PDB file of C-alpha atoms in Angstrom:
ATOM      1  CA  MET A   1     -16.382   2.264  21.800  1.00 50.00           C
ATOM      2  CA  LYS A   2     -20.157   1.752  21.536  1.00 51.00           C
ATOM      3  CA  ARG A   3     -20.579   5.453  20.797  1.00 54.00           C
ATOM      4  CA  ILE A   4     -17.925   5.259  18.069  1.00 47.00           C
ATOM      5  CA  SER A   5     -19.680   2.226  16.568  1.00 47.00           C
ATOM      6  CA  ALA A   6     -23.019   4.047  16.541  1.00 53.00           C
ATOM      7  CA  ILE A   7     -21.471   7.091  14.837  1.00 49.00           C
ATOM      8  CA  LEU A   8     -19.786   4.911  12.183  1.00 47.00           C
ATOM      9  CA  ILE A   9     -22.990   2.998  11.465  1.00 50.00           C
ATOM     10  CA  LEU A  10     -25.102   6.167  11.145  1.00 53.00           C
ATOM     11  CA  SER A  11     -22.482   7.902   9.012  1.00 51.00           C
ATOM     12  CA  LEU A  12     -22.091   5.000   6.616  1.00 47.00           C
ATOM     13  CA  LEU A  13     -25.860   4.458   6.366  1.00 51.00           C
ATOM     14  CA  SER A  14     -26.194   8.144   5.525  1.00 54.00           C
ATOM     15  CA  PHE A  15     -23.614   7.705   2.755  1.00 48.00           C
ATOM     16  CA  GLY A  16     -25.648   4.808   1.355  1.00 48.00           C
ATOM     17  CA  ALA A  17     -28.958   6.704   1.479  1.00 53.00           C
ATOM     18  CA  TRP A  18     -27.360   9.774  -0.101  1.00 51.00           C
ATOM     19  CA  ALA A  19     -25.774   7.699  -2.826  1.00 45.00           C
ATOM     20  CA  GLN A  20     -29.117   6.197  -3.810  1.00 49.00           C
ATOM     21  CA  ASN A  21     -30.994   9.509  -3.843  1.00 53.00           C
ATOM     22  CA  SER A  22     -28.273  11.828  -5.125  1.00 48.00           C
ATOM     23  CA  SER A  23     -28.259  13.262  -8.631  1.00 45.00           C
ATOM     24  CA  LEU A  24     -24.815  11.668  -8.948  1.00 42.00           C
ATOM     25  CA  THR A  25     -26.193   8.133  -8.988  1.00 44.00           C
ATOM     26  CA  ASN A  26     -25.508   7.998 -12.733  1.00 47.00           C
ATOM     27  CA  TYR A  27     -22.131   6.711 -11.600  1.00 61.00           C
ATOM     28  CA  GLY A  28     -24.089   3.548 -10.918  1.00 80.00           C
ATOM     29  CA  PHE A  29     -24.443   0.600  -8.592  1.00 87.00           C
ATOM     30  CA  ARG A  30     -22.253  -2.413  -9.212  1.00 90.00           C
ATOM     31  CA  LEU A  31     -22.969  -5.927  -7.995  1.00 93.00           C
ATOM     32  CA  GLY A  32     -20.565  -8.838  -7.861  1.00 95.00           C
ATOM     33  CA  LEU A  33     -19.510 -12.114  -6.266  1.00 97.00           C
ATOM     34  CA  THR A  34     -16.660 -12.798  -3.868  1.00 97.00           C
ATOM     35  CA  ALA A  35     -14.820 -15.867  -2.588  1.00 95.00           C
ATOM     36  CA  THR A  36     -12.133 -15.112  -0.036  1.00 95.00           C
ATOM     37  CA  PRO A  37      -9.796 -17.122   2.219  1.00 97.00           C
ATOM     38  CA  THR A  38      -9.450 -15.748   5.758  1.00 97.00           C
ATOM     39  CA  PHE A  39      -6.661 -16.152   8.301  1.00 98.00           C
ATOM     40  CA  GLY A  40      -8.106 -15.748  11.785  1.00 97.00           C
ATOM     41  CA  TRP A  41      -6.814 -15.654  15.328  1.00 98.00           C
ATOM     42  CA  ILE A  42      -8.272 -15.431  18.826  1.00 97.00           C
ATOM     43  CA  LYS A  43      -7.102 -12.868  21.369  1.00 96.00           C
ATOM     44  CA  PRO A  44      -8.275 -13.642  24.930  1.00 96.00           C
ATOM     45  CA  GLU A  45      -7.781 -11.093  27.709  1.00 92.00           C
ATOM     46  CA  GLN A  46      -6.899 -13.904  30.119  1.00 87.00           C
ATOM     47  CA  GLY A  47      -4.914 -16.412  28.129  1.00 91.00           C
ATOM     48  CA  LYS A  48      -2.884 -16.493  24.936  1.00 95.00           C
ATOM     49  CA  THR A  49      -3.236 -16.805  21.191  1.00 96.00           C
ATOM     50  CA  ASP A  50      -2.177 -20.189  19.808  1.00 94.00           C
ATOM     51  CA  GLY A  51      -1.712 -19.413  16.144  1.00 91.00           C
ATOM     52  CA  ILE A  52      -3.670 -18.667  13.001  1.00 94.00           C
ATOM     53  CA  ALA A  53      -6.437 -20.810  11.501  1.00 96.00           C
ATOM     54  CA  LEU A  54      -7.756 -20.835   7.943  1.00 97.00           C
ATOM     55  CA  GLY A  55     -11.355 -19.864   7.184  1.00 97.00           C
ATOM     56  CA  PHE A  56     -13.418 -18.786   4.192  1.00 97.00           C
ATOM     57  CA  SER A  57     -15.861 -16.074   3.127  1.00 97.00           C
ATOM     58  CA  TYR A  58     -18.232 -16.000   0.151  1.00 97.00           C
ATOM     59  CA  GLY A  59     -21.241 -14.060  -1.040  1.00 97.00           C
ATOM     60  CA  LEU A  60     -22.319 -10.828  -2.735  1.00 96.00           C
ATOM     61  CA  ILE A  61     -20.448  -7.519  -2.942  1.00 96.00           C
ATOM     62  CA  GLY A  62     -21.815  -4.158  -4.003  1.00 95.00           C
ATOM     63  CA  ASP A  63     -20.473  -0.662  -4.696  1.00 94.00           C
ATOM     64  CA  PHE A  64     -22.622   2.488  -4.708  1.00 92.00           C
ATOM     65  CA  ASN A  65     -20.506   4.857  -6.792  1.00 89.00           C
ATOM     66  CA  PHE A  66     -21.515   8.353  -5.698  1.00 85.00           C
ATOM     67  CA  ALA A  67     -18.554  10.178  -7.310  1.00 84.00           C
ATOM     68  CA  PRO A  68     -15.891   9.239  -9.868  1.00 82.00           C
ATOM     69  CA  ASN A  69     -13.373   8.215  -7.177  1.00 89.00           C
ATOM     70  CA  TYR A  70     -15.598   7.393  -4.196  1.00 92.00           C
ATOM     71  CA  SER A  71     -17.891   4.489  -3.395  1.00 93.00           C
ATOM     72  CA  PHE A  72     -20.032   3.291  -0.538  1.00 95.00           C
ATOM     73  CA  ALA A  73     -19.117  -0.419  -0.453  1.00 96.00           C
ATOM     74  CA  THR A  74     -21.065  -3.178   1.266  1.00 95.00           C
ATOM     75  CA  ALA A  75     -21.542  -6.930   0.996  1.00 96.00           C
ATOM     76  CA  LEU A  76     -23.612  -9.861   2.209  1.00 96.00           C
ATOM     77  CA  THR A  77     -21.336 -12.792   2.973  1.00 97.00           C
ATOM     78  CA  ILE A  78     -21.060 -15.991   4.976  1.00 97.00           C
ATOM     79  CA  THR A  79     -17.733 -15.660   6.793  1.00 97.00           C
ATOM     80  CA  SER A  80     -15.816 -18.211   8.861  1.00 97.00           C
ATOM     81  CA  ILE A  81     -13.517 -16.845  11.571  1.00 97.00           C
ATOM     82  CA  ASN A  82     -11.456 -19.619  13.109  1.00 97.00           C
ATOM     83  CA  GLY A  83      -8.646 -19.521  15.627  1.00 97.00           C
ATOM     84  CA  LYS A  84      -6.846 -21.230  18.510  1.00 97.00           C
ATOM     85  CA  SER A  85      -6.221 -20.086  22.067  1.00 97.00           C
ATOM     86  CA  THR A  86      -5.383 -21.196  25.579  1.00 96.00           C
ATOM     87  CA  GLU A  87      -7.838 -19.818  28.135  1.00 94.00           C
ATOM     88  CA  VAL A  88      -8.479 -20.165  31.853  1.00 92.00           C
ATOM     89  CA  ASN A  89     -11.782 -21.435  33.302  1.00 90.00           C
ATOM     90  CA  ALA A  90     -13.491 -21.506  29.908  1.00 92.00           C
ATOM     91  CA  GLU A  91     -17.187 -22.297  29.810  1.00 91.00           C
ATOM     92  CA  PRO A  92     -18.950 -24.635  29.192  1.00 93.00           C
ATOM     93  CA  TYR A  93     -16.075 -26.945  30.239  1.00 92.00           C
ATOM     94  CA  TYR A  94     -15.074 -25.459  33.584  1.00 88.00           C
ATOM     95  CA  THR A  95     -17.267 -26.759  36.397  1.00 80.00           C
ATOM     96  CA  GLY A  96     -15.909 -24.588  39.181  1.00 78.00           C
ATOM     97  CA  GLY A  97     -13.402 -24.998  41.963  1.00 75.00           C
ATOM     98  CA  SER A  98     -10.676 -23.053  43.735  1.00 75.00           C
ATOM     99  CA  ILE A  99      -7.897 -23.962  41.262  1.00 84.00           C
ATOM    100  CA  PRO A 100      -7.853 -22.239  37.833  1.00 87.00           C
ATOM    101  CA  LYS A 101      -7.811 -24.606  34.878  1.00 90.00           C
ATOM    102  CA  ALA A 102      -6.354 -23.982  31.425  1.00 93.00           C
ATOM    103  CA  TYR A 103      -8.048 -25.179  28.226  1.00 95.00           C
ATOM    104  CA  ASP A 104      -6.636 -25.396  24.708  1.00 96.00           C
ATOM    105  CA  LEU A 105      -9.487 -24.232  22.478  1.00 97.00           C
ATOM    106  CA  LYS A 106     -10.119 -24.193  18.756  1.00 97.00           C
ATOM    107  CA  TYR A 107     -12.911 -21.833  17.688  1.00 97.00           C
ATOM    108  CA  LYS A 108     -14.874 -22.569  14.491  1.00 97.00           C
ATOM    109  CA  LEU A 109     -17.257 -19.643  14.080  1.00 98.00           C
ATOM    110  CA  GLN A 110     -19.473 -18.694  11.167  1.00 98.00           C
ATOM    111  CA  TYR A 111     -21.165 -15.318  10.663  1.00 98.00           C
ATOM    112  CA  VAL A 112     -23.472 -13.509   8.292  1.00 97.00           C
ATOM    113  CA  ASP A 113     -21.472 -10.358   7.614  1.00 97.00           C
ATOM    114  CA  LEU A 114     -22.798  -6.963   6.483  1.00 96.00           C
ATOM    115  CA  PRO A 115     -19.854  -4.539   6.205  1.00 96.00           C
ATOM    116  CA  LEU A 116     -20.397  -0.801   5.756  1.00 96.00           C
ATOM    117  CA  THR A 117     -17.343   0.849   4.231  1.00 97.00           C
ATOM    118  CA  VAL A 118     -16.108   3.699   2.058  1.00 96.00           C
ATOM    119  CA  LYS A 119     -13.743   3.117  -0.873  1.00 96.00           C
ATOM    120  CA  LEU A 120     -11.348   5.795  -2.128  1.00 96.00           C
ATOM    121  CA  LYS A 121     -10.239   5.039  -5.689  1.00 94.00           C
ATOM    122  CA  THR A 122      -7.578   6.284  -8.044  1.00 95.00           C
ATOM    123  CA  ILE A 123      -8.341   7.435 -11.582  1.00 92.00           C
ATOM    124  CA  LYS A 124      -8.651   4.461 -13.916  1.00 89.00           C
ATOM    125  CA  ALA A 125      -5.699   4.040 -16.266  1.00 91.00           C
ATOM    126  CA  ASP A 126      -5.120   1.221 -18.784  1.00 90.00           C
ATOM    127  CA  GLY A 127      -8.157  -0.632 -17.423  1.00 89.00           C
ATOM    128  CA  LYS A 128      -6.995  -0.711 -13.807  1.00 93.00           C
ATOM    129  CA  ARG A 129      -7.370   1.375 -10.665  1.00 94.00           C
ATOM    130  CA  TRP A 130      -6.306   1.116  -7.016  1.00 97.00           C
ATOM    131  CA  TYR A 131      -8.391   1.652  -3.902  1.00 97.00           C
ATOM    132  CA  GLY A 132      -8.221   2.020  -0.144  1.00 97.00           C
ATOM    133  CA  GLN A 133     -11.119   0.946   2.079  1.00 97.00           C
ATOM    134  CA  PHE A 134     -12.242   1.773   5.617  1.00 97.00           C
ATOM    135  CA  GLY A 135     -15.380   1.100   7.642  1.00 97.00           C
ATOM    136  CA  LEU A 136     -17.311  -1.083  10.052  1.00 97.00           C
ATOM    137  CA  SER A 137     -17.944  -4.821  10.040  1.00 96.00           C
ATOM    138  CA  ASN A 138     -21.328  -6.037  11.345  1.00 96.00           C
ATOM    139  CA  SER A 139     -21.400  -9.793  11.902  1.00 97.00           C
ATOM    140  CA  PHE A 140     -24.186 -12.054  13.203  1.00 97.00           C
ATOM    141  CA  ASN A 141     -23.246 -15.508  14.447  1.00 98.00           C
ATOM    142  CA  ILE A 142     -25.036 -18.443  12.798  1.00 97.00           C
ATOM    143  CA  SER A 143     -22.784 -21.319  13.879  1.00 97.00           C
ATOM    144  CA  ALA A 144     -20.315 -21.879  16.714  1.00 98.00           C
ATOM    145  CA  LYS A 145     -18.344 -25.105  17.147  1.00 98.00           C
ATOM    146  CA  GLN A 146     -15.346 -25.728  19.357  1.00 97.00           C
ATOM    147  CA  ASP A 147     -12.678 -28.316  20.181  1.00 97.00           C
ATOM    148  CA  ALA A 148     -11.291 -28.300  23.709  1.00 96.00           C
ATOM    149  CA  VAL A 149      -8.420 -30.113  25.447  1.00 96.00           C
ATOM    150  CA  THR A 150      -7.274 -29.876  29.068  1.00 93.00           C
ATOM    151  CA  ASP A 151      -4.536 -31.864  30.812  1.00 91.00           C
ATOM    152  CA  GLY A 152      -4.151 -33.950  27.660  1.00 90.00           C
ATOM    153  CA  SER A 153      -7.815 -35.022  27.665  1.00 92.00           C
ATOM    154  CA  VAL A 154     -10.399 -34.072  25.021  1.00 95.00           C
ATOM    155  CA  VAL A 155     -13.396 -32.421  26.685  1.00 94.00           C
ATOM    156  CA  GLY A 156     -14.947 -30.982  23.535  1.00 94.00           C
ATOM    157  CA  ASP A 157     -14.953 -32.386  19.998  1.00 96.00           C
ATOM    158  CA  ASN A 158     -16.704 -30.125  17.490  1.00 96.00           C
ATOM    159  CA  LEU A 159     -19.019 -29.149  20.343  1.00 96.00           C
ATOM    160  CA  ASN A 160     -21.886 -26.749  19.655  1.00 97.00           C
ATOM    161  CA  VAL A 161     -21.134 -23.693  21.813  1.00 96.00           C
ATOM    162  CA  SER A 162     -23.681 -21.276  20.324  1.00 96.00           C
ATOM    163  CA  ASP A 163     -25.037 -20.497  23.814  1.00 95.00           C
ATOM    164  CA  ASN A 164     -21.561 -19.292  24.817  1.00 95.00           C
ATOM    165  CA  ILE A 165     -20.965 -17.081  21.752  1.00 97.00           C
ATOM    166  CA  LYS A 166     -22.587 -13.667  21.408  1.00 97.00           C
ATOM    167  CA  LEU A 167     -24.885 -13.069  18.455  1.00 97.00           C
ATOM    168  CA  TYR A 168     -23.330  -9.754  17.339  1.00 98.00           C
ATOM    169  CA  ARG A 169     -19.716  -9.023  16.548  1.00 98.00           C
ATOM    170  CA  ALA A 170     -18.367  -5.643  15.415  1.00 97.00           C
ATOM    171  CA  GLY A 171     -15.020  -4.907  13.831  1.00 97.00           C
ATOM    172  CA  LEU A 172     -13.081  -2.153  12.112  1.00 97.00           C
ATOM    173  CA  ILE A 173     -12.123  -2.785   8.484  1.00 98.00           C
ATOM    174  CA  ILE A 174      -9.083  -1.380   6.740  1.00 98.00           C
ATOM    175  CA  GLY A 175      -7.724  -2.594   3.456  1.00 97.00           C
ATOM    176  CA  GLY A 176      -6.791  -1.924  -0.124  1.00 97.00           C
ATOM    177  CA  GLY A 177      -6.334  -3.479  -3.510  1.00 97.00           C
ATOM    178  CA  GLY A 178      -6.924  -3.128  -7.220  1.00 97.00           C
ATOM    179  CA  GLU A 179      -9.701  -3.452  -9.794  1.00 95.00           C
ATOM    180  CA  PHE A 180      -8.883  -4.730 -13.264  1.00 96.00           C
ATOM    181  CA  ASP A 181     -11.188  -4.552 -16.303  1.00 93.00           C
ATOM    182  CA  ILE A 182     -11.784  -7.743 -18.281  1.00 92.00           C
ATOM    183  CA  SER A 183     -14.404  -6.788 -20.850  1.00 87.00           C
ATOM    184  CA  GLY A 184     -17.360  -4.437 -20.951  1.00 84.00           C
ATOM    185  CA  ASN A 185     -18.566  -3.778 -17.391  1.00 85.00           C
ATOM    186  CA  THR A 186     -16.890  -6.895 -15.981  1.00 93.00           C
ATOM    187  CA  SER A 187     -13.857  -6.456 -13.750  1.00 94.00           C
ATOM    188  CA  ILE A 188     -11.843  -8.479 -11.247  1.00 96.00           C
ATOM    189  CA  VAL A 189     -11.094  -7.191  -7.735  1.00 96.00           C
ATOM    190  CA  ALA A 190      -8.139  -8.357  -5.650  1.00 97.00           C
ATOM    191  CA  GLY A 191      -6.907  -6.986  -2.354  1.00 97.00           C
ATOM    192  CA  LEU A 192      -6.079  -7.441   1.310  1.00 97.00           C
ATOM    193  CA  THR A 193      -8.315  -6.578   4.283  1.00 97.00           C
ATOM    194  CA  PHE A 194      -7.662  -6.519   8.017  1.00 98.00           C
ATOM    195  CA  ASN A 195     -10.785  -6.999  10.159  1.00 98.00           C
ATOM    196  CA  ASN A 196     -10.087  -5.936  13.756  1.00 98.00           C
ATOM    197  CA  GLY A 197     -12.817  -7.246  16.060  1.00 97.00           C
ATOM    198  CA  PHE A 198     -13.455  -4.959  19.042  1.00 95.00           C
ATOM    199  CA  THR A 199     -16.430  -6.597  20.793  1.00 97.00           C
ATOM    200  CA  ASN A 200     -16.336  -9.535  23.207  1.00 97.00           C
ATOM    201  CA  ILE A 201     -17.421 -12.649  21.311  1.00 97.00           C
ATOM    202  CA  VAL A 202     -18.124 -14.859  24.364  1.00 96.00           C
ATOM    203  CA  SER A 203     -21.031 -14.601  26.794  1.00 93.00           C
ATOM    204  CA  ASP A 204     -19.056 -15.806  29.842  1.00 88.00           C
ATOM    205  CA  LYS A 205     -19.018 -13.057  32.456  1.00 85.00           C
ATOM    206  CA  GLY A 206     -15.474 -13.940  33.518  1.00 84.00           C
ATOM    207  CA  ARG A 207     -13.867 -13.796  30.058  1.00 91.00           C
ATOM    208  CA  ASN A 208     -13.194 -11.203  27.391  1.00 95.00           C
ATOM    209  CA  VAL A 209     -12.276 -12.700  24.017  1.00 97.00           C
ATOM    210  CA  LYS A 210     -11.937 -11.014  20.635  1.00 97.00           C
ATOM    211  CA  ASN A 211     -11.265 -12.419  17.192  1.00 97.00           C
ATOM    212  CA  HIS A 212      -9.544 -10.866  14.193  1.00 98.00           C
ATOM    213  CA  TYR A 213      -8.697 -11.923  10.669  1.00 98.00           C
ATOM    214  CA  LEU A 214      -6.869 -11.068   7.473  1.00 98.00           C
ATOM    215  CA  ALA A 215      -8.680 -11.684   4.202  1.00 97.00           C
ATOM    216  CA  LEU A 216      -7.222 -12.140   0.723  1.00 96.00           C
ATOM    217  CA  ASN A 217     -10.052 -10.544  -1.211  1.00 96.00           C
ATOM    218  CA  PHE A 218     -11.065 -11.869  -4.622  1.00 96.00           C
ATOM    219  CA  GLY A 219     -14.194 -10.841  -6.459  1.00 97.00           C
ATOM    220  CA  VAL A 220     -15.846 -10.194  -9.805  1.00 97.00           C
ATOM    221  CA  PHE A 221     -18.042  -7.191 -10.601  1.00 95.00           C
ATOM    222  CA  PHE A 222     -20.565  -7.472 -13.427  1.00 90.00           C
TER     223      PHE A 222
END
C-alpha cells in the first residue's frame, strides 16, 4: 500500500508540473472556494463502528486545466472527520490488566488536507458539464479531541488525544459532480466524494483504526 501511495503521489505531482509548464496551459488555472459538510465514520480492526458523525470542510480549491476535458485538481482545506466506535483496550484510557475492556469512543479530528486528483470532464453544453474525479488524499492532523465512556462512566470528555493520533493520514478519493456557469468565468460546483482512508490513524501499537467520510461538495470557481 505504501508503494501504491508513493506511485500515486509522484504521478499526480508530475501531472501538476506538466500542466504548469506545458504549452497547453492556455486552458488556464482556476481558483475557488469550497464549504462542504462531511459524514464520517470510524472503522476499528478490533471493535465496531457506532454510526456516522457530521463534520465540515472549507478552504481553497484549484483546477489546472491541461486539456479541454482534463484537469489536475487540488485544494487546501481544513477538514473535520468525526465518528463513533467501540474499541477494546483503547489508549490513553486503558491502564492494563488481564481482562480486556471496551470503550465507547467519539473521535473529533481536524486535518489540513491537500488532495491530489485528476478530473475527467464532459464537453460543456448549455453552461454545464459533468465530471468524475479520482486521486489521493493527503491529510495532516492539527487537532484531535475525544469523548470516551466505559461501563457507563465518562473517562474522557473532549480530551486532547493528539499524542495518540498519527500526524499523517492518506486516503483514496473517488467522486463526481457537475459544474454550472453563472456569469463570465464564475461557476458553481456541486458533487459527491468518497474519501477512503487506508492508513492507521492511531499510534497505539495494539490497535489499527481507519476513518472514512462522504462529502457533499459545494464550491465556487472565479
